PDB file of N, CA and C in Angstrom:
ATOM      1  N   MET W   1       0.846  -1.167   0.000  1.00  0.00           N
ATOM      2  CA  MET W   1       0.000   0.000   0.000  1.00  0.00           C
ATOM      3  C   MET W   1       0.894   1.232   0.000  1.00  0.00           C
ATOM      4  N   ARG W   2       0.474   2.269  -0.694  1.00  0.00           N
ATOM      5  CA  ARG W   2       1.210   3.532  -0.756  1.00  0.00           C
ATOM      6  C   ARG W   2       0.298   4.652  -0.266  1.00  0.00           C
ATOM      7  N   VAL W   3       0.803   5.449   0.678  1.00  0.00           N
ATOM      8  CA  VAL W   3      -0.001   6.496   1.302  1.00  0.00           C
ATOM      9  C   VAL W   3       0.740   7.817   1.221  1.00  0.00           C
ATOM     10  N   ALA W   4       0.015   8.890   0.858  1.00  0.00           N
ATOM     11  CA  ALA W   4       0.577  10.242   0.858  1.00  0.00           C
ATOM     12  C   ALA W   4       0.150  10.938   2.147  1.00  0.00           C
ATOM     13  N   VAL W   5       1.116  11.549   2.820  1.00  0.00           N
ATOM     14  CA  VAL W   5       0.838  12.258   4.072  1.00  0.00           C
ATOM     15  C   VAL W   5       1.243  13.713   3.886  1.00  0.00           C
ATOM     16  N   THR W   6       0.267  14.620   3.965  1.00  0.00           N
ATOM     17  CA  THR W   6       0.579  16.043   3.887  1.00  0.00           C
ATOM     18  C   THR W   6       0.902  16.535   5.294  1.00  0.00           C
ATOM     19  N   GLY W   7       1.790  17.503   5.384  1.00  0.00           N
ATOM     20  CA  GLY W   7       2.175  18.032   6.688  1.00  0.00           C
ATOM     21  C   GLY W   7       2.951  17.026   7.514  1.00  0.00           C
ATOM     22  N   ALA W   8       3.802  16.251   6.870  1.00  0.00           N
ATOM     23  CA  ALA W   8       4.504  15.156   7.540  1.00  0.00           C
ATOM     24  C   ALA W   8       5.493  15.634   8.597  1.00  0.00           C
ATOM     25  N   THR W   9       5.950  16.879   8.527  1.00  0.00           N
ATOM     26  CA  THR W   9       6.885  17.390   9.533  1.00  0.00           C
ATOM     27  C   THR W   9       6.167  18.073  10.687  1.00  0.00           C
ATOM     28  N   GLY W  10       4.852  18.160  10.607  1.00  0.00           N
ATOM     29  CA  GLY W  10       4.077  18.799  11.664  1.00  0.00           C
ATOM     30  C   GLY W  10       3.871  17.897  12.866  1.00  0.00           C
ATOM     31  N   PHE W  11       3.197  18.419  13.864  1.00  0.00           N
ATOM     32  CA  PHE W  11       2.986  17.717  15.129  1.00  0.00           C
ATOM     33  C   PHE W  11       2.235  16.397  14.917  1.00  0.00           C
ATOM     34  N   ILE W  12       1.113  16.448  14.235  1.00  0.00           N
ATOM     35  CA  ILE W  12       0.311  15.250  14.013  1.00  0.00           C
ATOM     36  C   ILE W  12       0.927  14.384  12.921  1.00  0.00           C
ATOM     37  N   GLY W  13       1.480  15.007  11.898  1.00  0.00           N
ATOM     38  CA  GLY W  13       2.070  14.265  10.789  1.00  0.00           C
ATOM     39  C   GLY W  13       3.177  13.321  11.205  1.00  0.00           C
ATOM     40  N   LYS W  14       3.993  13.737  12.169  1.00  0.00           N
ATOM     41  CA  LYS W  14       5.077  12.881  12.664  1.00  0.00           C
ATOM     42  C   LYS W  14       4.529  11.609  13.298  1.00  0.00           C
ATOM     43  N   TYR W  15       3.455  11.732  14.041  1.00  0.00           N
ATOM     44  CA  TYR W  15       2.861  10.568  14.689  1.00  0.00           C
ATOM     45  C   TYR W  15       2.173   9.658  13.670  1.00  0.00           C
ATOM     46  N   ILE W  16       1.594  10.245  12.651  1.00  0.00           N
ATOM     47  CA  ILE W  16       0.981   9.435  11.595  1.00  0.00           C
ATOM     48  C   ILE W  16       2.057   8.619  10.878  1.00  0.00           C
ATOM     49  N   LEU W  17       3.208   9.234  10.600  1.00  0.00           N
ATOM     50  CA  LEU W  17       4.302   8.504   9.959  1.00  0.00           C
ATOM     51  C   LEU W  17       4.794   7.351  10.826  1.00  0.00           C
ATOM     52  N   MET W  18       4.878   7.571  12.130  1.00  0.00           N
ATOM     53  CA  MET W  18       5.324   6.508  13.028  1.00  0.00           C
ATOM     54  C   MET W  18       4.339   5.338  13.033  1.00  0.00           C
ATOM     55  N   GLU W  19       3.048   5.641  13.015  1.00  0.00           N
ATOM     56  CA  GLU W  19       2.041   4.575  12.998  1.00  0.00           C
ATOM     57  C   GLU W  19       2.073   3.814  11.682  1.00  0.00           C
ATOM     58  N   LEU W  20       2.204   4.516  10.581  1.00  0.00           N
ATOM     59  CA  LEU W  20       2.242   3.851   9.280  1.00  0.00           C
ATOM     60  C   LEU W  20       3.476   2.968   9.137  1.00  0.00           C
ATOM     61  N   SER W  21       4.568   3.361   9.765  1.00  0.00           N
ATOM     62  CA  SER W  21       5.787   2.558   9.681  1.00  0.00           C
ATOM     63  C   SER W  21       5.639   1.224  10.407  1.00  0.00           C
ATOM     64  N   LYS W  22       4.740   1.144  11.375  1.00  0.00           N
ATOM     65  CA  LYS W  22       4.487  -0.114  12.077  1.00  0.00           C
ATOM     66  C   LYS W  22       3.855  -1.150  11.169  1.00  0.00           C
ATOM     67  N   TYR W  23       3.156  -0.684  10.134  1.00  0.00           N
ATOM     68  CA  TYR W  23       2.442  -1.575   9.226  1.00  0.00           C
ATOM     69  C   TYR W  23       3.147  -1.734   7.884  1.00  0.00           C
ATOM     70  N   SER W  24       4.382  -1.311   7.800  1.00  0.00           N
ATOM     71  CA  SER W  24       5.196  -1.425   6.577  1.00  0.00           C
ATOM     72  C   SER W  24       4.518  -0.804   5.363  1.00  0.00           C
ATOM     73  N   VAL W  25       3.956   0.367   5.553  1.00  0.00           N
ATOM     74  CA  VAL W  25       3.298   1.094   4.469  1.00  0.00           C
ATOM     75  C   VAL W  25       4.333   1.965   3.764  1.00  0.00           C
ATOM     76  N   ASN W  26       4.298   1.989   2.435  1.00  0.00           N
ATOM     77  CA  ASN W  26       5.175   2.857   1.660  1.00  0.00           C
ATOM     78  C   ASN W  26       4.593   4.266   1.718  1.00  0.00           C
ATOM     79  N   VAL W  27       5.348   5.213   2.296  1.00  0.00           N
ATOM     80  CA  VAL W  27       4.846   6.560   2.557  1.00  0.00           C
ATOM     81  C   VAL W  27       5.467   7.560   1.597  1.00  0.00           C
ATOM     82  N   VAL W  28       4.624   8.461   1.085  1.00  0.00           N
ATOM     83  CA  VAL W  28       5.089   9.625   0.348  1.00  0.00           C
ATOM     84  C   VAL W  28       4.779  10.819   1.237  1.00  0.00           C
ATOM     85  N   ALA W  29       5.815  11.423   1.817  1.00  0.00           N
ATOM     86  CA  ALA W  29       5.641  12.539   2.738  1.00  0.00           C
ATOM     87  C   ALA W  29       5.704  13.842   1.954  1.00  0.00           C
ATOM     88  N   LEU W  30       4.616  14.586   1.966  1.00  0.00           N
ATOM     89  CA  LEU W  30       4.536  15.871   1.282  1.00  0.00           C
ATOM     90  C   LEU W  30       4.838  16.972   2.290  1.00  0.00           C
ATOM     91  N   VAL W  31       5.939  17.706   2.070  1.00  0.00           N
ATOM     92  CA  VAL W  31       6.393  18.709   3.026  1.00  0.00           C
ATOM     93  C   VAL W  31       6.703  20.020   2.312  1.00  0.00           C
ATOM     94  N   ARG W  32       6.692  21.119   3.070  1.00  0.00           N
ATOM     95  CA  ARG W  32       7.078  22.415   2.511  1.00  0.00           C
ATOM     96  C   ARG W  32       8.582  22.586   2.488  1.00  0.00           C
ATOM     97  N   HIS W  33       9.242  22.143   3.557  1.00  0.00           N
ATOM     98  CA  HIS W  33      10.687  22.302   3.665  1.00  0.00           C
ATOM     99  C   HIS W  33      11.326  20.934   3.865  1.00  0.00           C
ATOM    100  N   THR W  34      12.369  20.673   3.132  1.00  0.00           N
ATOM    101  CA  THR W  34      13.035  19.375   3.246  1.00  0.00           C
ATOM    102  C   THR W  34      14.157  19.393   4.280  1.00  0.00           C
ATOM    103  N   THR W  35      14.294  20.478   5.026  1.00  0.00           N
ATOM    104  CA  THR W  35      15.371  20.564   6.010  1.00  0.00           C
ATOM    105  C   THR W  35      15.151  19.623   7.188  1.00  0.00           C
ATOM    106  N   SER W  36      13.911  19.466   7.620  1.00  0.00           N
ATOM    107  CA  SER W  36      13.615  18.525   8.704  1.00  0.00           C
ATOM    108  C   SER W  36      13.021  17.264   8.092  1.00  0.00           C
ATOM    109  N   THR W  37      13.764  16.190   8.139  1.00  0.00           N
ATOM    110  CA  THR W  37      13.353  14.956   7.482  1.00  0.00           C
ATOM    111  C   THR W  37      12.583  14.062   8.438  1.00  0.00           C
ATOM    112  N   PRO W  38      11.294  13.806   8.172  1.00  0.00           N
ATOM    113  CA  PRO W  38      10.503  12.966   9.064  1.00  0.00           C
ATOM    114  C   PRO W  38      10.615  11.477   8.744  1.00  0.00           C
ATOM    115  N   LEU W  39      11.358  11.105   7.724  1.00  0.00           N
ATOM    116  CA  LEU W  39      11.381   9.722   7.269  1.00  0.00           C
ATOM    117  C   LEU W  39      12.582   8.929   7.760  1.00  0.00           C
ATOM    118  N   LYS W  40      13.158   9.320   8.872  1.00  0.00           N
ATOM    119  CA  LYS W  40      14.327   8.608   9.381  1.00  0.00           C
ATOM    120  C   LYS W  40      13.979   7.184   9.809  1.00  0.00           C
ATOM    121  N   GLU W  41      12.795   6.990  10.378  1.00  0.00           N
ATOM    122  CA  GLU W  41      12.427   5.694  10.928  1.00  0.00           C
ATOM    123  C   GLU W  41      11.530   4.875  10.019  1.00  0.00           C
ATOM    124  N   CYS W  42      10.895   5.495   9.050  1.00  0.00           N
ATOM    125  CA  CYS W  42      10.014   4.733   8.177  1.00  0.00           C
ATOM    126  C   CYS W  42      10.511   4.813   6.742  1.00  0.00           C
ATOM    127  N   HIS W  43      10.139   3.838   5.967  1.00  0.00           N
ATOM    128  CA  HIS W  43      10.573   3.785   4.581  1.00  0.00           C
ATOM    129  C   HIS W  43       9.617   4.596   3.728  1.00  0.00           C
ATOM    130  N   GLY W  44      10.173   5.480   2.928  1.00  0.00           N
ATOM    131  CA  GLY W  44       9.292   6.270   2.096  1.00  0.00           C
ATOM    132  C   GLY W  44      10.046   7.305   1.288  1.00  0.00           C
ATOM    133  N   GLU W  45       9.270   8.180   0.703  1.00  0.00           N
ATOM    134  CA  GLU W  45       9.789   9.182  -0.210  1.00  0.00           C
ATOM    135  C   GLU W  45       9.410  10.561   0.319  1.00  0.00           C
ATOM    136  N   LEU W  46      10.344  11.490   0.243  1.00  0.00           N
ATOM    137  CA  LEU W  46      10.120  12.859   0.696  1.00  0.00           C
ATOM    138  C   LEU W  46       9.945  13.740  -0.524  1.00  0.00           C
ATOM    139  N   VAL W  47       8.802  14.436  -0.613  1.00  0.00           N
ATOM    140  CA  VAL W  47       8.502  15.283  -1.760  1.00  0.00           C
ATOM    141  C   VAL W  47       8.204  16.696  -1.270  1.00  0.00           C
ATOM    142  N   GLN W  48       8.942  17.665  -1.794  1.00  0.00           N
ATOM    143  CA  GLN W  48       8.711  19.054  -1.419  1.00  0.00           C
ATOM    144  C   GLN W  48       7.643  19.632  -2.331  1.00  0.00           C
ATOM    145  N   VAL W  49       6.575  20.178  -1.748  1.00  0.00           N
ATOM    146  CA  VAL W  49       5.458  20.733  -2.513  1.00  0.00           C
ATOM    147  C   VAL W  49       5.028  22.062  -1.898  1.00  0.00           C
ATOM    148  N   ASP W  50       4.342  22.839  -2.696  1.00  0.00           N
ATOM    149  CA  ASP W  50       3.727  24.076  -2.224  1.00  0.00           C
ATOM    150  C   ASP W  50       2.260  24.019  -2.628  1.00  0.00           C
ATOM    151  N   LEU W  51       1.433  23.586  -1.704  1.00  0.00           N
ATOM    152  CA  LEU W  51       0.008  23.457  -1.999  1.00  0.00           C
ATOM    153  C   LEU W  51      -0.630  24.784  -1.809  1.00  0.00           C
TER     154      LEU W  51
END
């Protein structure tokens, strides 16, 4: 399964990424700034976007 998470570096987004990593979900993290990487513990892709 592949899931896109917007606001992955935010307060709630970080916890969502941690939960998804428990289930081996392929995550696409949509973030404004790539300086803080939320994907250290879960497998996925970091995409910088401006929605």
